[in-house]
CSV table of C-alpha atoms in Angstrom, one decimal:
chain,number,residue,atom,x,y,z
A,1,MET,CA,-47.1,72.7,77.3
A,2,GLU,CA,-45.0,72.9,74.3
A,3,TYR,CA,-42.6,70.6,76.1
A,4,ASP,CA,-45.2,68.2,76.7
A,5,GLU,CA,-46.4,68.1,73.1
A,6,LYS,CA,-43.0,67.7,71.6
A,7,LEU,CA,-42.4,64.8,74.3
A,8,ALA,CA,-45.8,63.1,73.3
A,9,ARG,CA,-44.9,63.5,69.7
A,10,PHE,CA,-41.4,61.9,70.0
A,11,ARG,CA,-43.2,59.2,72.0
A,12,GLN,CA,-45.6,58.4,69.4
A,13,ALA,CA,-42.8,58.3,66.6
A,14,HIS,CA,-41.2,55.8,68.5
A,15,LEU,CA,-43.4,53.3,69.4
A,16,ASN,CA,-42.6,49.6,69.4
A,17,PRO,CA,-44.1,48.1,66.4
A,18,PHE,CA,-44.1,44.5,67.9
A,19,ASN,CA,-46.0,45.7,71.2
A,20,LYS,CA,-48.9,47.9,69.9
A,21,GLN,CA,-51.1,46.7,72.9
A,22,SER,CA,-49.1,48.6,75.4
A,23,GLY,CA,-49.6,52.4,75.9
A,24,PRO,CA,-46.8,54.9,76.1
A,25,ARG,CA,-44.2,54.6,78.6
A,26,GLN,CA,-44.8,56.3,81.9
A,27,HIS,CA,-42.8,58.8,83.5
A,28,GLU,CA,-40.2,57.5,85.9
A,29,GLN,CA,-41.2,58.1,89.5
A,30,ARG,CA,-38.8,60.1,91.5
A,31,PRO,CA,-37.9,59.6,95.0
A,32,GLY,CA,-40.3,61.5,97.3
A,33,GLU,CA,-42.9,62.2,94.9
A,34,GLU,CA,-46.2,60.4,94.6
A,35,ALA,CA,-46.7,58.0,91.7
A,36,PRO,CA,-49.3,60.0,89.1
A,37,ASP,CA,-52.3,58.1,88.0
A,38,ALA,CA,-51.9,56.3,84.7
A,39,THR,CA,-52.9,58.7,82.0
A,40,PRO,CA,-54.9,56.4,79.3
A,41,GLU,CA,-54.1,57.0,75.5
A,42,GLU,CA,-57.1,58.8,74.8
A,43,ALA,CA,-55.8,61.4,77.3
A,44,LEU,CA,-52.9,62.4,75.4
A,45,PRO,CA,-53.2,65.9,74.0
A,46,GLU,CA,-54.0,66.5,70.4
A,47,LEU,CA,-50.7,67.0,68.1
A,48,PRO,CA,-51.1,70.1,66.1
A,49,PRO,CA,-51.0,69.5,62.1
A,50,ALA,CA,-47.5,69.2,61.1
A,51,GLU,CA,-45.4,67.6,58.2
A,52,PRO,CA,-45.8,63.8,57.7
A,53,GLU,CA,-43.0,62.0,59.3
A,54,PHE,CA,-41.3,59.1,57.7
A,55,ARG,CA,-41.8,56.0,59.7
A,56,CYS,CA,-39.8,53.2,58.2
A,57,THR,CA,-40.6,50.4,60.8
A,58,GLU,CA,-43.8,49.4,58.7
A,59,ARG,CA,-42.1,49.4,55.4
A,60,VAL,CA,-39.1,47.7,56.7
A,61,MET,CA,-41.1,44.9,58.3
A,62,ASP,CA,-43.1,44.2,54.9
A,63,LEU,CA,-39.6,43.5,53.3
A,64,GLY,CA,-38.6,41.2,56.0
A,65,LEU,CA,-35.7,43.4,57.0
A,66,SER,CA,-35.9,42.7,60.6
A,67,GLU,CA,-35.5,39.0,60.3
A,68,ASP,CA,-32.7,36.6,60.5
A,69,HIS,CA,-31.6,36.1,56.8
A,70,PHE,CA,-31.0,32.5,57.6
A,71,SER,CA,-34.8,31.9,58.5
A,72,ARG,CA,-37.5,31.7,55.8
A,73,PRO,CA,-38.3,34.9,53.9
A,74,VAL,CA,-41.4,36.8,54.3
A,75,GLY,CA,-43.4,39.0,52.4
A,76,LEU,CA,-42.4,39.9,49.1
A,77,PHE,CA,-39.4,37.8,48.8
A,78,LEU,CA,-41.5,34.9,48.3
A,79,ALA,CA,-43.0,36.1,45.2
A,80,SER,CA,-42.7,34.1,42.0
A,81,ASP,CA,-43.6,36.4,39.4
A,82,VAL,CA,-41.0,38.6,37.6
A,83,GLN,CA,-43.1,41.6,38.0
A,84,GLN,CA,-43.7,41.3,41.7
A,85,LEU,CA,-40.1,41.0,42.3
A,86,GLN,CA,-39.2,43.9,40.5
A,87,GLN,CA,-41.6,46.0,42.4
A,88,ALA,CA,-40.2,44.6,45.7
A,89,ILE,CA,-36.9,45.7,44.4
A,90,GLU,CA,-37.9,49.1,43.7
A,91,GLU,CA,-39.5,49.8,47.1
A,92,CYS,CA,-36.3,48.2,48.6
A,93,LYS,CA,-34.3,50.7,46.9
A,94,GLN,CA,-36.6,53.6,48.0
A,95,VAL,CA,-36.2,52.3,51.6
A,96,ILE,CA,-32.4,52.4,51.5
A,97,LEU,CA,-32.4,55.7,50.2
A,98,GLU,CA,-34.8,57.1,52.9
A,99,LEU,CA,-32.9,55.0,55.8
A,100,PRO,CA,-30.4,56.9,57.8
A,101,GLU,CA,-26.7,56.5,56.1
A,102,GLN,CA,-24.5,53.5,57.8
A,103,SER,CA,-27.5,52.5,59.9
A,104,GLU,CA,-28.1,49.0,60.7
A,105,LYS,CA,-31.6,49.0,59.2
A,106,GLN,CA,-29.9,50.3,56.0
A,107,LYS,CA,-27.3,47.4,56.0
A,108,ASP,CA,-30.0,45.2,56.4
A,109,ALA,CA,-32.2,46.7,53.6
A,110,VAL,CA,-29.0,46.3,51.1
A,111,VAL,CA,-28.6,42.7,52.0
A,112,ARG,CA,-32.4,42.1,51.3
A,113,LEU,CA,-31.9,43.9,48.1
A,114,ILE,CA,-29.2,41.5,47.1
A,115,HIS,CA,-31.5,38.6,47.8
A,116,LEU,CA,-34.2,40.0,45.9
A,117,ARG,CA,-31.9,40.7,42.7
A,118,LEU,CA,-30.5,37.0,43.0
A,119,LYS,CA,-34.0,35.7,43.2
A,120,LEU,CA,-34.9,37.7,40.1
A,121,GLN,CA,-31.9,36.5,38.1
A,122,GLU,CA,-32.7,33.1,38.9
A,123,LEU,CA,-36.0,33.2,37.6
A,124,LYS,CA,-34.7,34.7,34.4
A,125,ASP,CA,-31.9,32.1,34.1
A,126,PRO,CA,-33.5,28.9,35.9
A,127,ASN,CA,-31.1,26.3,36.9
A,128,GLU,CA,-31.8,23.4,34.3
A,129,ASP,CA,-30.1,20.1,34.3
A,130,GLU,CA,-27.4,20.9,31.8
A,131,PRO,CA,-25.1,18.4,30.2
A,132,ASN,CA,-21.3,18.2,31.7
A,133,ILE,CA,-19.8,18.6,28.0
A,134,ARG,CA,-21.1,20.7,25.2
A,135,VAL,CA,-19.4,20.7,21.8
A,136,LEU,CA,-20.2,23.7,19.4
A,137,LEU,CA,-18.1,25.2,16.6
A,138,GLU,CA,-15.0,22.9,17.4
A,139,HIS,CA,-15.4,24.3,21.2
A,140,ARG,CA,-15.4,21.7,23.9
A,141,PHE,CA,-17.4,23.4,26.8
A,142,TYR,CA,-17.3,21.7,30.2
A,143,LYS,CA,-19.6,22.8,33.1
A,144,GLU,CA,-17.8,24.7,35.6
A,145,LYS,CA,-18.4,23.8,39.3
A,146,SER,CA,-16.8,26.6,41.0
A,147,LYS,CA,-19.4,29.1,42.6
A,148,SER,CA,-17.4,31.5,44.3
A,149,VAL,CA,-14.8,32.7,41.3
A,150,LYS,CA,-16.0,36.0,39.7
A,151,GLN,CA,-16.0,35.6,35.9
A,152,THR,CA,-17.3,37.7,32.9
A,153,CYS,CA,-19.2,36.1,29.9
A,154,ASP,CA,-17.3,36.4,26.6
A,155,LYS,CA,-20.7,36.8,24.8
A,156,CYS,CA,-22.8,39.0,26.4
A,157,ASN,CA,-20.2,40.9,28.3
A,158,THR,CA,-22.1,40.7,31.8
A,159,ILE,CA,-20.8,39.1,35.0
A,160,ILE,CA,-21.4,35.1,35.6
A,161,TRP,CA,-23.2,34.9,38.9
A,162,GLY,CA,-22.1,31.2,39.8
A,163,LEU,CA,-24.2,30.7,42.7
A,164,ILE,CA,-27.3,30.4,40.5
A,165,GLN,CA,-26.1,30.4,36.9
A,166,THR,CA,-24.9,27.7,35.0
A,167,TRP,CA,-21.6,28.4,32.7
A,168,TYR,CA,-19.3,26.8,30.7
A,169,THR,CA,-15.5,27.1,29.7
A,170,CYS,CA,-13.8,26.0,26.6
A,171,THR,CA,-11.0,23.7,27.3
A,172,GLY,CA,-9.0,24.6,24.4
A,173,CYS,CA,-9.4,28.3,24.1
A,174,TYR,CA,-10.6,29.1,27.6
A,175,TYR,CA,-13.8,30.8,26.3
A,176,ARG,CA,-16.4,31.5,29.1
A,177,CYS,CA,-20.0,32.1,28.7
A,178,HIS,CA,-23.6,31.5,30.4
A,179,SER,CA,-25.3,28.4,29.3
A,180,LYS,CA,-27.9,30.4,27.9
A,181,CYS,CA,-25.2,31.9,25.5
A,182,LEU,CA,-23.7,28.7,24.2
A,183,ASN,CA,-26.2,28.9,21.1
A,184,LEU,CA,-25.5,32.5,20.4
A,185,ILE,CA,-21.7,31.8,19.5
A,186,SER,CA,-20.6,32.3,16.0
A,187,LYS,CA,-16.7,32.2,16.2
A,188,PRO,CA,-15.3,28.5,16.0
A,189,CYS,CA,-12.5,27.8,18.7
A,190,VAL,CA,-9.2,29.6,18.3
A,191,SER,CA,-7.3,26.3,19.4
A,192,SER,CA,-8.4,24.7,16.0
A,193,LYS,CA,-6.6,27.4,14.4
A,194,VAL,CA,-3.4,27.1,16.3
A,195,SER,CA,-3.2,23.4,15.6
A,196,HIS,CA,-4.0,23.5,11.7
A,197,GLN,CA,-2.4,26.9,10.9
A,198,ALA,CA,0.1,27.9,13.7
A,199,GLU,CA,1.5,31.1,12.4
A,200,TYR,CA,1.7,34.9,13.2
A,201,GLU,CA,0.9,37.8,11.3
A,202,LEU,CA,4.4,39.3,10.8
A,203,ASN,CA,3.2,42.5,9.2
A,204,ILE,CA,3.1,45.6,11.8
A,205,CYS,CA,-0.8,46.6,12.2
A,206,PRO,CA,-2.1,45.6,8.9
A,207,GLU,CA,-4.8,48.1,8.5
A,208,THR,CA,-7.0,48.3,5.6
A,209,GLY,CA,-9.7,50.8,7.1
A,210,LEU,CA,-13.0,50.7,7.9
A,211,ASP,CA,-14.6,50.9,4.5
A,212,SER,CA,-13.2,47.3,3.9
A,213,GLN,CA,-15.3,45.8,6.7
A,214,ASP,CA,-18.3,47.9,5.4
A,215,TYR,CA,-18.6,49.8,8.7
A,216,ARG,CA,-19.0,46.5,10.7
A,217,CYS,CA,-17.5,44.7,13.3
A,218,ALA,CA,-14.8,41.9,11.9
A,219,GLU,CA,-16.0,39.6,14.4
A,220,CYS,CA,-20.1,39.9,15.0
A,221,ARG,CA,-20.7,42.2,12.1
A,222,VAL,CA,-22.4,44.9,14.3
A,223,PRO,CA,-22.4,48.4,12.6
A,224,ILE,CA,-19.5,50.5,14.3
A,225,SER,CA,-18.0,53.9,13.4
A,226,LEU,CA,-15.1,56.0,14.9
A,227,ARG,CA,-17.7,58.5,16.2
A,228,GLY,CA,-19.0,56.1,18.6
A,229,VAL,CA,-22.5,55.7,17.0
A,230,PRO,CA,-24.0,53.2,17.1
A,231,SER,CA,-21.0,51.5,18.5
A,232,GLU,CA,-17.5,52.5,19.0
A,233,ALA,CA,-15.0,51.2,16.8
A,234,ARG,CA,-11.8,49.8,18.7
A,235,GLN,CA,-8.8,48.6,16.3
A,236,CYS,CA,-7.0,45.6,17.2
A,237,ASP,CA,-3.1,45.9,16.9
A,238,TYR,CA,-2.3,42.6,15.9
A,239,THR,CA,-4.7,42.1,12.9
A,240,GLY,CA,-5.2,45.8,12.1
A,241,GLN,CA,-9.1,45.3,11.9
A,242,TYR,CA,-11.9,47.1,14.1
A,243,TYR,CA,-14.3,45.5,16.6
A,244,CYS,CA,-17.1,46.7,18.8
A,245,HIS,CA,-16.8,47.3,22.4
A,246,HIS,CA,-18.3,43.6,23.0
A,247,CYS,CA,-15.5,41.9,20.8
A,248,HIS,CA,-12.9,44.2,21.9
A,249,TRP,CA,-12.4,44.9,25.7
A,250,ASN,CA,-9.1,46.6,25.4
A,251,ASP,CA,-6.9,44.0,26.5
A,252,LEU,CA,-3.0,44.5,26.4
A,253,ALA,CA,-0.8,41.8,24.6
A,254,VAL,CA,2.7,41.8,23.2
A,255,ILE,CA,2.5,42.0,19.3
A,256,PRO,CA,4.8,39.6,17.9
A,257,ALA,CA,5.5,41.5,14.7
A,258,ARG,CA,6.8,44.5,16.7
A,259,VAL,CA,9.0,42.0,18.6
A,260,VAL,CA,10.7,40.6,15.7
A,261,HIS,CA,11.1,43.8,13.3
A,262,ASN,CA,11.6,46.5,16.2
A,263,TRP,CA,12.4,44.5,19.2
A,264,ASP,CA,9.4,46.2,20.8
A,265,PHE,CA,7.9,44.6,23.5
A,266,GLU,CA,5.2,47.3,24.7
A,267,PRO,CA,1.7,45.8,25.1
A,268,ARG,CA,-0.9,47.2,22.9
A,269,LYS,CA,-4.6,46.8,22.4
A,270,VAL,CA,-6.0,43.8,20.9
A,271,SER,CA,-9.5,42.0,20.5
A,272,ARG,CA,-10.6,39.1,22.7
A,273,CYS,CA,-10.0,36.7,19.7
A,274,SER,CA,-6.6,38.0,19.1
A,275,MET,CA,-5.9,38.0,23.1
A,276,ARG,CA,-7.1,34.0,23.1
A,277,TYR,CA,-4.9,33.2,20.0
A,278,LEU,CA,-1.7,35.0,21.0
A,279,ALA,CA,-2.1,33.4,24.5
A,280,LEU,CA,-2.1,29.9,22.9
A,281,MET,CA,0.8,30.5,20.5
A,282,VAL,CA,3.2,32.4,23.2
A,283,SER,CA,5.0,28.9,23.7
A,284,ARG,CA,4.9,27.6,20.1
A,285,PRO,CA,8.3,27.9,18.1
A,286,VAL,CA,7.2,29.3,14.9
A,287,LEU,CA,9.6,32.1,14.5
A,288,ARG,CA,12.8,31.5,12.5
A,289,LEU,CA,14.5,34.8,13.1
A,290,ARG,CA,17.3,34.1,10.9
A,291,GLU,CA,15.0,34.4,7.9
A,292,ILE,CA,12.4,36.9,9.1
A,293,ASN,CA,15.1,39.5,10.6
A,294,PRO,CA,18.8,38.4,10.4
A,295,LEU,CA,20.1,41.7,11.3
A,296,LEU,CA,18.2,41.4,14.8
A,297,PHE,CA,21.4,39.0,16.0
A,298,ASN,CA,23.6,42.0,15.2
A,299,TYR,CA,21.4,44.5,17.3
A,300,VAL,CA,20.7,42.4,20.3
A,301,GLU,CA,23.8,40.5,21.8
A,302,GLU,CA,21.9,38.3,24.2
A,303,LEU,CA,20.4,36.4,21.3
A,304,VAL,CA,24.1,35.9,20.1
A,305,GLU,CA,24.9,34.2,23.4
A,306,ILE,CA,21.7,32.3,23.3
A,307,ARG,CA,22.2,30.9,20.0
A,308,LYS,CA,25.8,29.9,20.9
A,309,LEU,CA,24.4,27.8,24.3
A,310,ARG,CA,21.8,26.3,22.0
A,311,GLN,CA,24.4,25.0,19.6
A,312,ASP,CA,26.5,23.7,22.3
A,313,ILE,CA,23.5,21.8,24.0
A,314,LEU,CA,22.8,20.1,20.5
A,315,LEU,CA,26.6,18.9,20.3
A,316,MET,CA,26.0,17.6,24.0
A,317,LYS,CA,22.8,15.6,23.0
A,318,PRO,CA,24.5,12.8,21.4
A,319,TYR,CA,26.6,12.2,24.6
A,320,PHE,CA,23.3,11.9,26.8
A,321,LEU,CA,21.6,9.7,24.3
A,322,THR,CA,24.2,7.1,24.6
A,323,CYS,CA,25.0,7.4,28.1
A,324,ARG,CA,23.0,5.1,30.7
A,325,GLU,CA,23.5,7.4,33.5
A,326,ALA,CA,22.1,10.4,31.7
A,327,MET,CA,19.3,8.7,30.9
A,328,GLU,CA,18.5,7.3,34.3
A,329,ALA,CA,19.0,10.9,35.5
A,330,ARG,CA,16.8,12.3,32.8
A,331,LEU,CA,19.1,15.2,32.3
A,332,LEU,CA,17.5,16.3,28.9
A,333,LEU,CA,14.2,16.8,30.8
A,334,GLN,CA,15.7,19.9,32.4
A,335,LEU,CA,14.7,21.7,29.1
A,336,GLN,CA,11.2,19.8,29.0
A,337,ASP,CA,9.8,23.4,28.7
A,338,ARG,CA,11.5,24.5,25.8
A,339,GLN,CA,11.6,20.9,23.7
A,340,HIS,CA,12.7,23.0,20.7
A,341,PHE,CA,16.0,23.8,22.2
A,342,VAL,CA,17.3,20.1,21.9
A,343,GLU,CA,15.8,19.7,18.2
A,344,ASN,CA,17.4,22.9,16.4
A,345,ASP,CA,19.0,26.2,16.9
A,346,GLU,CA,16.8,28.2,14.8
A,347,MET,CA,13.2,28.1,16.1
A,348,TYR,CA,12.1,30.7,18.7
A,349,SER,CA,9.0,31.4,20.5
A,350,VAL,CA,7.3,34.3,21.8
A,351,GLN,CA,7.8,33.4,25.2
A,352,ASP,CA,11.7,32.7,24.2
A,353,LEU,CA,11.9,36.1,23.3
A,354,LEU,CA,10.1,37.7,26.3
A,355,ASP,CA,12.4,35.9,28.7
A,356,VAL,CA,15.5,37.0,26.5
A,357,HIS,CA,14.4,40.5,27.0
A,358,ALA,CA,13.7,40.2,30.5
A,359,GLY,CA,17.3,38.4,31.0
A,360,ARG,CA,15.7,35.0,32.6
A,361,LEU,CA,16.5,32.8,29.6
A,362,GLY,CA,20.2,33.5,29.3
A,363,CYS,CA,20.9,32.8,33.1
A,364,SER,CA,18.8,29.5,33.1
A,365,LEU,CA,20.4,28.1,29.9
A,366,THR,CA,23.8,28.9,31.2
A,367,GLU,CA,23.1,26.7,34.2
A,368,ILE,CA,21.8,24.0,32.3
A,369,HIS,CA,24.8,24.2,30.2
A,370,THR,CA,27.1,24.1,33.0
A,371,LEU,CA,25.3,21.1,34.4
A,372,PHE,CA,25.5,19.1,30.9
A,373,ALA,CA,29.2,20.0,30.5
A,374,LYS,CA,29.9,18.9,34.2
A,375,HIS,CA,28.3,15.5,33.7
A,376,ILE,CA,30.2,14.9,30.4
A,377,LYS,CA,33.8,16.2,31.4
A,378,LEU,CA,33.9,15.3,34.8
A,379,ASP,CA,31.3,13.2,36.4
A,380,CYS,CA,30.8,10.5,33.9
A,381,GLU,CA,33.7,8.2,32.7
A,382,ARG,CA,32.1,7.0,29.6
A,383,CYS,CA,31.2,10.3,28.0
A,384,GLN,CA,34.9,11.4,28.9
A,385,ALA,CA,36.2,8.4,26.6
A,386,LYS,CA,34.2,9.8,23.7
A,387,GLY,CA,36.4,12.9,23.6
A,388,PHE,CA,38.6,13.8,21.1
A,389,VAL,CA,42.4,14.5,20.5
A,390,CYS,CA,43.6,17.5,18.3
A,391,GLU,CA,45.4,15.4,15.3
A,392,LEU,CA,47.4,18.1,14.0
A,393,CYS,CA,49.3,18.9,17.4
A,394,ARG,CA,48.8,15.7,19.2
A,395,GLU,CA,49.1,17.8,22.4
A,396,GLY,CA,46.7,19.3,25.2
A,397,ASP,CA,43.7,18.0,27.0
A,398,VAL,CA,40.7,15.9,26.0
A,399,LEU,CA,38.8,18.1,23.5
A,400,PHE,CA,34.9,18.1,23.1
A,401,PRO,CA,33.1,19.8,20.4
A,402,PHE,CA,31.3,22.1,22.8
A,403,ASP,CA,34.5,23.7,24.0
A,404,SER,CA,34.9,27.4,23.2
A,405,HIS,CA,38.6,27.0,22.1
A,406,THR,CA,37.6,24.1,19.5
A,407,SER,CA,36.9,24.0,15.9
A,408,VAL,CA,34.5,21.2,14.7
A,409,CYS,CA,34.7,19.8,11.0
A,410,THR,CA,31.5,19.8,9.5
A,411,ASP,CA,31.9,16.8,7.3
A,412,CYS,CA,33.6,14.2,9.6
A,413,SER,CA,32.8,16.1,13.0
A,414,ALA,CA,36.5,15.6,14.1
A,415,VAL,CA,37.7,18.1,16.7
A,416,PHE,CA,40.7,20.1,16.8
A,417,HIS,CA,42.2,23.2,18.5
A,418,ARG,CA,41.2,26.4,16.8
A,419,ASP,CA,44.5,27.8,16.6
A,420,CYS,CA,45.9,24.6,15.3
A,421,TYR,CA,43.0,24.3,12.6
A,422,TYR,CA,43.4,27.8,11.0
A,423,ASP,CA,47.0,27.9,11.1
A,424,ASN,CA,47.8,24.6,9.4
A,425,SER,CA,45.1,24.4,6.9
A,426,THR,CA,41.2,25.2,6.5
A,427,THR,CA,41.1,21.5,5.2
A,428,CYS,CA,40.4,18.7,7.6
A,429,PRO,CA,43.2,16.1,7.8
A,430,LYS,CA,41.0,13.6,8.6
A,431,CYS,CA,38.9,14.3,5.5
A,432,ALA,CA,41.8,14.3,3.6
A,433,ARG,CA,43.1,11.0,4.6
A,434,LEU,CA,39.6,9.7,3.8
A,435,SER,CA,39.7,11.2,0.2
A,436,LEU,CA,43.0,9.6,-0.6
A,437,ARG,CA,42.1,6.2,0.7
A,438,LYS,CA,38.9,6.3,-1.7
A,439,GLN,CA,40.8,7.3,-4.4
A,440,SER,CA,43.4,4.5,-3.7
A,441,LEU,CA,40.6,2.1,-3.6
A,442,PHE,CA,39.3,3.2,-7.2
A,443,GLN,CA,42.7,3.2,-8.8
A,444,GLU,CA,43.6,-0.5,-7.6
A,445,PRO,CA,40.9,-2.2,-10.0
A,446,GLY,CA,41.6,0.0,-13.0
A,447,ALA,CA,45.6,-1.1,-12.7
A,448,ASP,CA,44.5,-4.7,-12.7
A,449,VAL,CA,42.5,-4.4,-15.8
A,450,GLU,CA,45.8,-2.7,-17.5
A,451,ALA,CA,47.9,-5.5,-16.6
């Protein structure tokens, strides 16, 4: 009798919700036995009172979890009211908690919960017809068309759902935000500062204290403190100022002041504004190392080699500007990423110093130097004809100003063997002849007057 009661309770708990008209399943007929009479539903024995059992089929049907997700949603999913959607989300959460772990119904419930949340977000942020370009505080925002890339809004620090939300990116500083956050932006574009005043803060972490900021964020002016109440104060290692957690995401960046003074390339925490500024400035040649820290060349041997290679390239540049083959081959475009290398030998960018520290710049610059020298000394006859002969010894091969064993006069650009130049005299013989010729020209008119 107890077995029959358990069997009846099991059958009643596992009824097919889509076939409520049919009665319980009948016992299978064993071979050799007569088929028993069909027992009606009313003839089932009464179940003793027990604890209420959870039956998820009814609630799952209400939320549409048993349907195809590509078909038209039913139930609470069609609700257009935010309050109804929030209630449906809470019910769906409860269903997920009550369903068995890793079951198909629980997976369907999770998918339904995602759809409900997306619908709620769409109601809060409707997809309106937004302009493709928005100009605000020198930012030039373009509407993004990517729907699958996961981004974070730089203003509200929340995820941008590209499928249902409109978002913009500044083409100057790559500031990303929702369309609803555009009017809340208070900081101008960092690219304007880069174009008007491209310079670094060369003092290492110039901290002035929270009291100088009135215990407020340096960017959004939200109250902050080191205790974290009401908001945590985070220091930017580049500016030395303190920011809130919305303006300081603990991004890491190499600090130019530490590189120039200490040759320290360890990334440190900076604010979002400083992060964008340093990213835009990384390739700009604004560091004059000889003036900022001339002793750095005594400490870093790679910098001495780079300086010599850059000086040689500057001496090769006139050959290429007057050579038709070099102009057709566009040899100088080998340095198009570092245009300042063909303009001077003093200015450096942070990217140059990063590549020197990693050993990449020395290798690439040596290859370019070899290519340039090969064209001038071997491949091109016109460039070979522009070589020099040592006027002191009149011997040896043709000399070029970028050879390692030569010396160049700073006044007339004449080229000599280094040993010949320093053994005979420190004065250029060509310059001496020019000075004597000038003196003779000035003396001849005076002699005529006396006569």
